[in-house]
């Protein structure tokens, strides 16, 4: 699978650095103790700017899913079908990702999933999800 | 809403659109803008010299310069397909406040024929803001349709909405298109046709998706007083409101409830109407799910009941709720930002200019635009003289 490799914004450098070690981390606001997604300079809940990175469980539940029969950006015709999903992480934020290592058409809303990794060309890893064991 | 009300202060006095059944137009760029602005001014009985305000998504100064308008009111609001409903809302407020007298709004795009021009052609992902580049597009999200597909996925899960129910919207919209000689597609389709059309991004089939055509539209707005001296019956702005909820689909907190649940009641409240008063709903149909969400969020049926609501074909000709009588983005035209065409059809229906598809004596029409990926909703309630 070839993907459109994501840029690294400065605020998200710790996120991408952690993926090199196969670790999923999330930004948290130390003022209101809420997790933040996507990474920001300030907390969208309280405008606090004292933020820190904490390890995430990597566990989540499929909130919505769309099996792509047309390739999106970066993908080729050989890559379809593939599943793009919104995933509610156990920590309480919703992220977009792919559901892999399973038949795309079998993925349903409510499925329990766990993070896995797709190597990128620069040593980073792109978080993907697969059915929880 | 007290003194904030815009009810009856301004009117759409001229409209025009340029659309072809082939989906392609010979004109493009400024020439296309000139043609459609000219047609809208003719329709209004005004000239370019009367214009002192301009609305166009992005940088309206280029348009103003090209036509030698020196505007004292400029609106470059660009929120995607609903920008044109927001332009009407803002222009009504500006006219009511005395900032300007006559506003022209314009939209022109030729994505279909651009495929044959240099630098054109091919699928280009929507150039997202940085957050989408970093957090959505690496997952191969096919924009914009996949964002809507995710909303449909969630609606099906929460409410049991079916692909057949979504397909009914495409079927009824095509029935309207059959009555519009300018529509891109006019042949009847069935629910089975929709379900048999190629799956794009599940659960959306090809016939759940809007067209890609060339198209242009323009409106002219003036104060209610001035409108009464012009040749055609004014379409008065009775209410208008906006609600934005997010930019990228990951950030839409409730995938089954749009900002229409805020802008709709606000605009209806300003107009002093309820859903049952609406004779025509022009509800932005980028995809079948888009239109279904509008029906719920504007209060035509309870949240979650949209599928059952549309099932009996009530949205089509002869049904109890006329929706998208021009044939919609699904069958009439969709050059990328369709909101202008909602306004044009609403005005034409209120004037009685719609030929075979004309409704019987409509008095209140709603143009409800959706911009981005269900991101920014703009609701405009229009009414005839007798609704004032």
CSV table of C-alpha atoms in Angstrom, one decimal, chain B residues 11-360:
chain,number,residue,atom,x,y,z
B,11,UNK,CA,-35.5,41.1,-1.8
B,12,UNK,CA,-34.0,39.1,-4.7
B,13,UNK,CA,-35.1,41.1,-7.7
B,14,UNK,CA,-33.1,39.4,-10.5
B,15,UNK,CA,-31.8,35.9,-11.0
B,16,UNK,CA,-30.1,33.9,-13.8
B,17,UNK,CA,-28.3,30.7,-14.4
B,18,UNK,CA,-26.5,29.2,-17.3
B,19,UNK,CA,-26.5,25.4,-17.5
B,20,UNK,CA,-26.5,23.0,-20.4
B,21,UNK,CA,-28.0,19.5,-20.7
B,22,UNK,CA,-24.6,18.5,-22.1
B,23,UNK,CA,-23.0,19.5,-18.8
B,24,UNK,CA,-20.6,21.7,-20.6
B,25,UNK,CA,-20.7,25.5,-21.4
B,26,UNK,CA,-18.8,27.2,-24.2
B,27,UNK,CA,-18.0,30.2,-22.1
B,28,UNK,CA,-15.7,30.2,-19.1
B,29,UNK,CA,-14.0,32.5,-16.7
B,30,UNK,CA,-14.9,36.2,-16.8
B,31,UNK,CA,-16.9,35.8,-20.0
B,32,UNK,CA,-19.2,33.3,-18.2
B,33,UNK,CA,-19.5,35.7,-15.3
B,34,UNK,CA,-20.3,38.5,-17.6
B,35,UNK,CA,-23.0,36.6,-19.4
B,36,UNK,CA,-24.7,35.5,-16.2
B,37,UNK,CA,-24.4,38.9,-14.4
B,38,UNK,CA,-25.9,40.5,-17.5
B,39,UNK,CA,-28.8,38.1,-17.6
B,40,UNK,CA,-29.5,38.6,-13.9
B,41,UNK,CA,-29.4,42.4,-14.3
B,42,UNK,CA,-31.8,42.2,-17.3
B,43,UNK,CA,-34.1,40.0,-15.3
B,44,UNK,CA,-34.0,42.7,-12.5
B,45,UNK,CA,-34.6,45.6,-15.0
B,46,UNK,CA,-31.3,47.2,-13.7
B,47,UNK,CA,-27.9,47.9,-15.2
B,48,UNK,CA,-24.4,47.5,-14.0
B,49,UNK,CA,-24.4,51.2,-13.1
B,50,UNK,CA,-27.0,50.5,-10.4
B,51,UNK,CA,-24.7,48.0,-8.7
B,52,UNK,CA,-22.8,49.2,-5.6
B,53,UNK,CA,-22.3,45.9,-3.9
B,54,UNK,CA,-20.7,42.7,-4.9
B,55,UNK,CA,-20.7,39.1,-3.5
B,56,UNK,CA,-18.5,36.4,-4.8
B,57,UNK,CA,-16.7,33.6,-3.0
B,58,UNK,CA,-13.0,34.3,-2.4
B,59,UNK,CA,-11.7,37.5,-4.0
B,60,UNK,CA,-14.7,39.5,-5.4
B,61,UNK,CA,-12.4,42.4,-6.2
B,62,UNK,CA,-11.3,40.8,-9.4
B,63,UNK,CA,-14.8,40.4,-10.6
B,64,UNK,CA,-15.6,44.0,-9.5
B,65,UNK,CA,-12.6,45.4,-11.3
B,66,UNK,CA,-13.4,43.5,-14.5
B,67,UNK,CA,-16.8,44.9,-14.7
B,68,UNK,CA,-15.8,48.4,-13.5
B,69,UNK,CA,-17.9,48.2,-10.4
B,70,UNK,CA,-16.5,50.3,-7.5
B,71,UNK,CA,-18.3,48.6,-4.7
B,72,UNK,CA,-19.0,50.1,-1.3
B,73,UNK,CA,-20.1,46.6,-0.1
B,74,UNK,CA,-17.9,43.6,-0.7
B,75,UNK,CA,-18.6,40.0,0.5
B,76,UNK,CA,-15.9,37.4,-0.2
B,77,UNK,CA,-17.3,34.8,2.1
B,78,UNK,CA,-16.1,31.4,1.0
B,79,UNK,CA,-17.4,28.4,3.0
B,80,UNK,CA,-18.0,26.1,0.0
B,81,UNK,CA,-21.4,25.4,-1.5
B,82,UNK,CA,-23.5,27.3,1.0
B,83,UNK,CA,-21.5,30.5,0.4
B,84,UNK,CA,-24.3,31.9,-1.7
B,85,UNK,CA,-26.9,31.6,1.0
B,86,UNK,CA,-24.6,33.4,3.4
B,87,UNK,CA,-24.1,36.1,0.7
B,88,UNK,CA,-27.9,36.6,0.6
B,89,UNK,CA,-28.0,36.8,4.4
B,90,UNK,CA,-25.2,39.3,4.6
B,91,UNK,CA,-26.5,41.4,1.7
B,92,UNK,CA,-29.9,41.6,3.3
B,93,UNK,CA,-28.4,42.9,6.5
B,94,UNK,CA,-26.2,45.4,4.6
B,95,UNK,CA,-29.1,46.7,2.5
B,96,UNK,CA,-31.3,46.9,5.7
B,97,UNK,CA,-28.5,48.9,7.4
B,98,UNK,CA,-28.1,51.3,4.4
B,99,UNK,CA,-24.5,50.2,3.5
B,100,UNK,CA,-25.5,49.7,-0.1
B,101,UNK,CA,-28.4,49.7,-2.5
B,102,UNK,CA,-28.0,47.0,-5.1
B,103,UNK,CA,-25.9,43.9,-4.6
B,104,UNK,CA,-24.9,41.4,-7.3
B,105,UNK,CA,-23.9,37.9,-6.3
B,106,UNK,CA,-22.2,35.7,-8.8
B,107,UNK,CA,-20.8,32.1,-9.2
B,108,UNK,CA,-19.3,30.5,-12.3
B,109,UNK,CA,-17.3,27.3,-12.6
B,110,UNK,CA,-16.5,24.9,-15.4
B,111,UNK,CA,-15.0,21.8,-13.9
B,112,UNK,CA,-16.4,19.6,-16.7
B,113,UNK,CA,-15.1,21.5,-19.7
B,114,UNK,CA,-11.9,22.4,-17.9
B,115,UNK,CA,-10.9,18.7,-18.3
B,116,UNK,CA,-10.4,19.6,-22.0
B,117,UNK,CA,-8.3,22.7,-21.2
B,118,UNK,CA,-4.6,22.9,-20.4
B,119,UNK,CA,-3.9,22.4,-16.7
B,120,UNK,CA,-7.3,20.7,-16.3
B,121,UNK,CA,-8.5,17.2,-15.9
B,122,UNK,CA,-8.3,14.3,-13.6
B,123,UNK,CA,-9.3,13.8,-10.0
B,124,UNK,CA,-7.8,16.3,-7.7
B,125,UNK,CA,-8.3,15.9,-3.9
B,126,UNK,CA,-9.8,18.9,-2.3
B,127,UNK,CA,-6.8,21.0,-1.2
B,128,UNK,CA,-7.4,20.6,2.5
B,129,UNK,CA,-6.1,22.8,5.3
B,130,UNK,CA,-3.0,21.4,7.0
B,131,UNK,CA,-4.9,19.4,9.6
B,132,UNK,CA,-6.5,17.3,6.8
B,133,UNK,CA,-3.2,16.8,5.1
B,134,UNK,CA,-1.7,15.5,8.3
B,135,UNK,CA,-4.6,13.6,9.9
B,136,UNK,CA,-7.1,12.6,7.2
B,137,UNK,CA,-5.7,12.4,3.7
B,138,UNK,CA,-3.0,9.9,4.5
B,139,UNK,CA,-5.8,7.4,5.1
B,140,UNK,CA,-6.9,7.8,1.4
B,141,UNK,CA,-10.1,9.7,2.3
B,142,UNK,CA,-11.7,10.3,-1.1
B,143,UNK,CA,-12.9,13.9,-0.8
B,144,UNK,CA,-15.5,15.1,-0.6
B,145,UNK,CA,-17.7,12.1,-1.0
B,146,UNK,CA,-16.2,9.9,1.7
B,147,UNK,CA,-16.9,12.5,4.4
B,148,UNK,CA,-20.6,12.2,3.5
B,149,UNK,CA,-20.3,8.4,3.3
B,150,UNK,CA,-19.1,8.4,6.9
B,151,UNK,CA,-22.1,10.5,8.0
B,152,UNK,CA,-24.4,8.0,6.1
B,153,UNK,CA,-22.6,5.1,7.8
B,154,UNK,CA,-23.4,6.5,11.2
B,155,UNK,CA,-27.0,7.5,10.3
B,156,UNK,CA,-27.6,3.9,9.2
B,157,UNK,CA,-26.1,2.5,12.4
B,158,UNK,CA,-28.0,4.9,14.7
B,159,UNK,CA,-31.4,5.0,13.0
B,160,UNK,CA,-31.6,2.0,10.7
B,161,UNK,CA,-31.7,4.1,7.6
B,162,UNK,CA,-31.3,2.0,4.4
B,163,UNK,CA,-29.7,2.4,1.0
B,164,UNK,CA,-33.2,2.0,-0.5
B,165,UNK,CA,-34.4,5.0,1.5
B,166,UNK,CA,-31.5,7.1,0.4
B,167,UNK,CA,-32.0,5.9,-3.2
B,168,UNK,CA,-35.6,7.2,-3.1
B,169,UNK,CA,-34.3,10.7,-2.8
B,170,UNK,CA,-32.3,10.2,-6.1
B,171,UNK,CA,-35.3,8.7,-7.8
B,172,UNK,CA,-37.7,11.6,-6.8
B,173,UNK,CA,-35.1,14.2,-7.7
B,174,UNK,CA,-34.8,12.6,-11.2
B,175,UNK,CA,-38.6,12.8,-11.6
B,176,UNK,CA,-38.3,16.5,-11.1
B,177,UNK,CA,-35.4,16.7,-13.6
B,178,UNK,CA,-37.5,15.0,-16.2
B,179,UNK,CA,-39.6,18.1,-16.2
B,180,UNK,CA,-36.7,20.5,-16.6
B,181,UNK,CA,-35.4,20.7,-20.2
B,182,UNK,CA,-32.1,22.1,-19.0
B,183,UNK,CA,-31.3,19.2,-16.7
B,184,UNK,CA,-28.2,17.1,-17.3
B,185,UNK,CA,-30.1,13.8,-16.7
B,186,UNK,CA,-33.8,13.4,-17.4
B,187,UNK,CA,-34.4,9.6,-17.9
B,188,UNK,CA,-36.3,8.0,-15.1
B,189,UNK,CA,-34.4,5.8,-12.6
B,190,UNK,CA,-35.5,3.3,-10.0
B,191,UNK,CA,-34.3,2.4,-6.6
B,192,UNK,CA,-32.8,-0.8,-8.2
B,193,UNK,CA,-30.9,1.4,-10.6
B,194,UNK,CA,-29.4,3.4,-7.8
B,195,UNK,CA,-28.4,0.2,-5.9
B,196,UNK,CA,-27.0,-1.3,-9.0
B,197,UNK,CA,-24.9,1.7,-9.8
B,198,UNK,CA,-21.2,1.3,-8.9
B,199,UNK,CA,-20.4,1.6,-5.2
B,200,UNK,CA,-18.1,4.6,-4.8
B,201,UNK,CA,-17.3,5.0,-1.1
B,202,UNK,CA,-19.8,2.8,0.9
B,203,UNK,CA,-22.6,3.2,1.5
B,204,UNK,CA,-22.9,5.7,-1.4
B,205,UNK,CA,-23.4,4.5,-4.9
B,206,UNK,CA,-22.7,6.5,-8.0
B,207,UNK,CA,-26.4,7.6,-8.3
B,208,UNK,CA,-26.3,8.8,-4.6
B,209,UNK,CA,-23.7,11.4,-5.7
B,210,UNK,CA,-24.1,14.8,-7.4
B,211,UNK,CA,-23.0,15.5,-10.9
B,212,UNK,CA,-19.9,17.3,-12.1
B,213,UNK,CA,-21.0,19.9,-14.6
B,214,UNK,CA,-20.2,23.4,-15.7
B,215,UNK,CA,-22.6,26.1,-14.5
B,216,UNK,CA,-23.0,29.7,-13.5
B,217,UNK,CA,-25.6,31.7,-11.6
B,218,UNK,CA,-26.2,35.2,-10.4
B,219,UNK,CA,-28.6,37.2,-8.2
B,220,UNK,CA,-29.4,40.8,-7.8
B,221,UNK,CA,-30.7,42.1,-4.4
B,222,UNK,CA,-32.2,45.5,-3.5
B,223,UNK,CA,-34.3,47.0,-0.7
B,224,UNK,CA,-38.0,46.1,-0.5
B,225,UNK,CA,-38.9,49.6,-1.4
B,226,UNK,CA,-36.8,49.6,-4.6
B,227,UNK,CA,-37.9,46.1,-5.4
B,228,UNK,CA,-41.5,47.2,-5.7
B,229,UNK,CA,-40.6,49.6,-8.6
B,230,UNK,CA,-38.9,46.8,-10.6
B,231,UNK,CA,-40.6,44.8,-13.3
B,232,UNK,CA,-40.7,41.3,-11.8
B,233,UNK,CA,-42.3,40.1,-8.5
B,234,UNK,CA,-39.7,40.4,-5.7
B,235,UNK,CA,-38.8,37.4,-3.7
B,236,UNK,CA,-38.5,38.9,-0.2
B,237,UNK,CA,-35.9,37.6,2.3
B,238,UNK,CA,-38.1,36.7,5.2
B,239,UNK,CA,-35.4,35.0,7.3
B,240,UNK,CA,-31.8,34.0,7.0
B,241,UNK,CA,-29.3,32.3,9.4
B,242,UNK,CA,-26.0,30.5,9.4
B,243,UNK,CA,-24.4,27.8,11.5
B,244,UNK,CA,-20.9,26.4,11.2
B,245,UNK,CA,-19.9,23.3,13.2
B,246,UNK,CA,-16.5,22.1,11.9
B,247,UNK,CA,-14.2,22.2,8.9
B,248,UNK,CA,-13.0,18.5,8.5
B,249,UNK,CA,-15.3,15.5,9.0
B,250,UNK,CA,-13.2,14.1,11.9
B,251,UNK,CA,-14.2,17.2,13.9
B,252,UNK,CA,-18.0,16.9,13.3
B,253,UNK,CA,-19.0,15.9,16.8
B,254,UNK,CA,-22.4,14.4,15.8
B,255,UNK,CA,-22.2,12.9,12.3
B,256,UNK,CA,-26.0,12.8,12.1
B,257,UNK,CA,-26.8,16.3,13.1
B,258,UNK,CA,-25.7,19.3,11.1
B,259,UNK,CA,-25.7,23.0,11.8
B,260,UNK,CA,-29.0,23.1,9.9
B,261,UNK,CA,-30.5,22.2,13.3
B,262,UNK,CA,-29.5,25.7,14.4
B,263,UNK,CA,-29.7,27.8,11.2
B,264,UNK,CA,-33.0,26.3,10.2
B,265,UNK,CA,-35.0,27.1,13.3
B,266,UNK,CA,-33.2,30.6,13.5
B,267,UNK,CA,-34.2,31.5,9.9
B,268,UNK,CA,-37.7,30.0,10.3
B,269,UNK,CA,-38.1,31.9,13.5
B,270,UNK,CA,-37.1,35.2,11.9
B,271,UNK,CA,-39.5,34.5,9.1
B,272,UNK,CA,-42.3,33.5,11.5
B,273,UNK,CA,-42.9,30.2,9.7
B,274,UNK,CA,-42.9,26.5,10.6
B,275,UNK,CA,-41.9,23.6,8.3
B,276,UNK,CA,-45.5,23.0,7.3
B,277,UNK,CA,-45.7,26.5,5.8
B,278,UNK,CA,-42.9,25.7,3.3
B,279,UNK,CA,-44.2,25.2,-0.3
B,280,UNK,CA,-40.7,24.4,-1.8
B,281,UNK,CA,-37.6,23.2,-0.1
B,282,UNK,CA,-34.4,23.7,-2.1
B,283,UNK,CA,-32.2,21.5,0.0
B,284,UNK,CA,-28.6,21.1,-1.0
B,285,UNK,CA,-28.2,17.6,-2.4
B,286,UNK,CA,-24.5,17.0,-2.9
B,287,UNK,CA,-25.3,13.4,-2.0
B,288,UNK,CA,-28.6,11.8,-1.0
B,289,UNK,CA,-27.6,11.7,2.6
B,290,UNK,CA,-27.1,15.5,2.6
B,291,UNK,CA,-30.7,16.1,1.6
B,292,UNK,CA,-31.9,13.5,4.2
B,293,UNK,CA,-30.1,15.3,7.0
B,294,UNK,CA,-31.6,18.6,5.9
B,295,UNK,CA,-35.2,17.2,6.2
B,296,UNK,CA,-34.5,16.2,9.8
B,297,UNK,CA,-32.5,19.2,10.9
B,298,UNK,CA,-34.9,21.8,9.4
B,299,UNK,CA,-37.7,20.0,11.3
B,300,UNK,CA,-39.7,18.4,8.4
B,301,UNK,CA,-39.5,15.2,10.3
B,302,UNK,CA,-37.9,14.1,13.7
B,303,UNK,CA,-34.2,13.3,13.9
B,304,UNK,CA,-33.7,9.8,12.7
B,305,UNK,CA,-37.0,9.5,10.8
B,306,UNK,CA,-35.7,10.8,7.5
B,307,UNK,CA,-35.5,7.4,5.8
B,308,UNK,CA,-39.1,6.6,6.6
B,309,UNK,CA,-40.2,10.1,5.8
B,310,UNK,CA,-38.9,10.0,2.2
B,311,UNK,CA,-39.9,6.4,1.5
B,312,UNK,CA,-43.4,7.2,0.0
B,313,UNK,CA,-42.0,9.5,-2.7
B,314,UNK,CA,-43.4,12.6,-1.1
B,315,UNK,CA,-40.5,14.7,-2.4
B,316,UNK,CA,-41.3,14.2,-6.1
B,317,UNK,CA,-43.8,15.8,-8.4
B,318,UNK,CA,-47.3,15.7,-6.9
B,319,UNK,CA,-45.9,14.8,-3.5
B,320,UNK,CA,-46.6,16.6,-0.2
B,321,UNK,CA,-43.2,18.3,0.1
B,322,UNK,CA,-41.7,19.6,-3.2
B,323,UNK,CA,-37.9,19.3,-2.9
B,324,UNK,CA,-35.4,20.4,-5.5
B,325,UNK,CA,-37.8,21.0,-8.4
B,326,UNK,CA,-35.0,21.9,-10.8
B,327,UNK,CA,-33.6,18.3,-10.5
B,328,UNK,CA,-31.1,19.2,-7.9
B,329,UNK,CA,-27.3,18.7,-7.7
B,330,UNK,CA,-28.1,15.0,-8.3
B,331,UNK,CA,-29.7,15.5,-11.8
B,332,UNK,CA,-29.7,19.2,-12.8
B,333,UNK,CA,-26.3,20.7,-12.3
B,334,UNK,CA,-23.4,20.7,-9.8
B,335,UNK,CA,-20.3,22.7,-10.7
B,336,UNK,CA,-18.7,22.2,-7.3
B,337,UNK,CA,-20.6,24.8,-5.3
B,338,UNK,CA,-24.3,24.4,-5.9
B,339,UNK,CA,-25.8,26.9,-3.5
B,340,UNK,CA,-26.5,29.6,-6.1
B,341,UNK,CA,-28.8,27.3,-8.0
B,342,UNK,CA,-30.9,26.8,-4.9
B,343,UNK,CA,-31.7,30.5,-4.9
B,344,UNK,CA,-32.3,30.8,-8.6
B,345,UNK,CA,-34.9,28.0,-8.6
B,346,UNK,CA,-36.6,29.3,-5.4
B,347,UNK,CA,-37.1,32.7,-7.0
B,348,UNK,CA,-38.3,31.3,-10.3
B,349,UNK,CA,-40.9,29.1,-8.5
B,350,UNK,CA,-42.2,32.0,-6.4
B,351,UNK,CA,-42.6,34.0,-9.6
B,352,UNK,CA,-44.3,31.1,-11.5
B,353,UNK,CA,-41.7,30.9,-14.2
B,354,UNK,CA,-41.0,27.1,-14.0
B,355,UNK,CA,-43.0,25.7,-16.9
B,356,UNK,CA,-43.9,22.1,-16.6
B,357,UNK,CA,-42.4,21.7,-13.2
B,358,UNK,CA,-44.1,24.8,-11.8
B,359,UNK,CA,-45.7,24.4,-8.4
B,360,UNK,CA,-49.2,25.6,-7.8
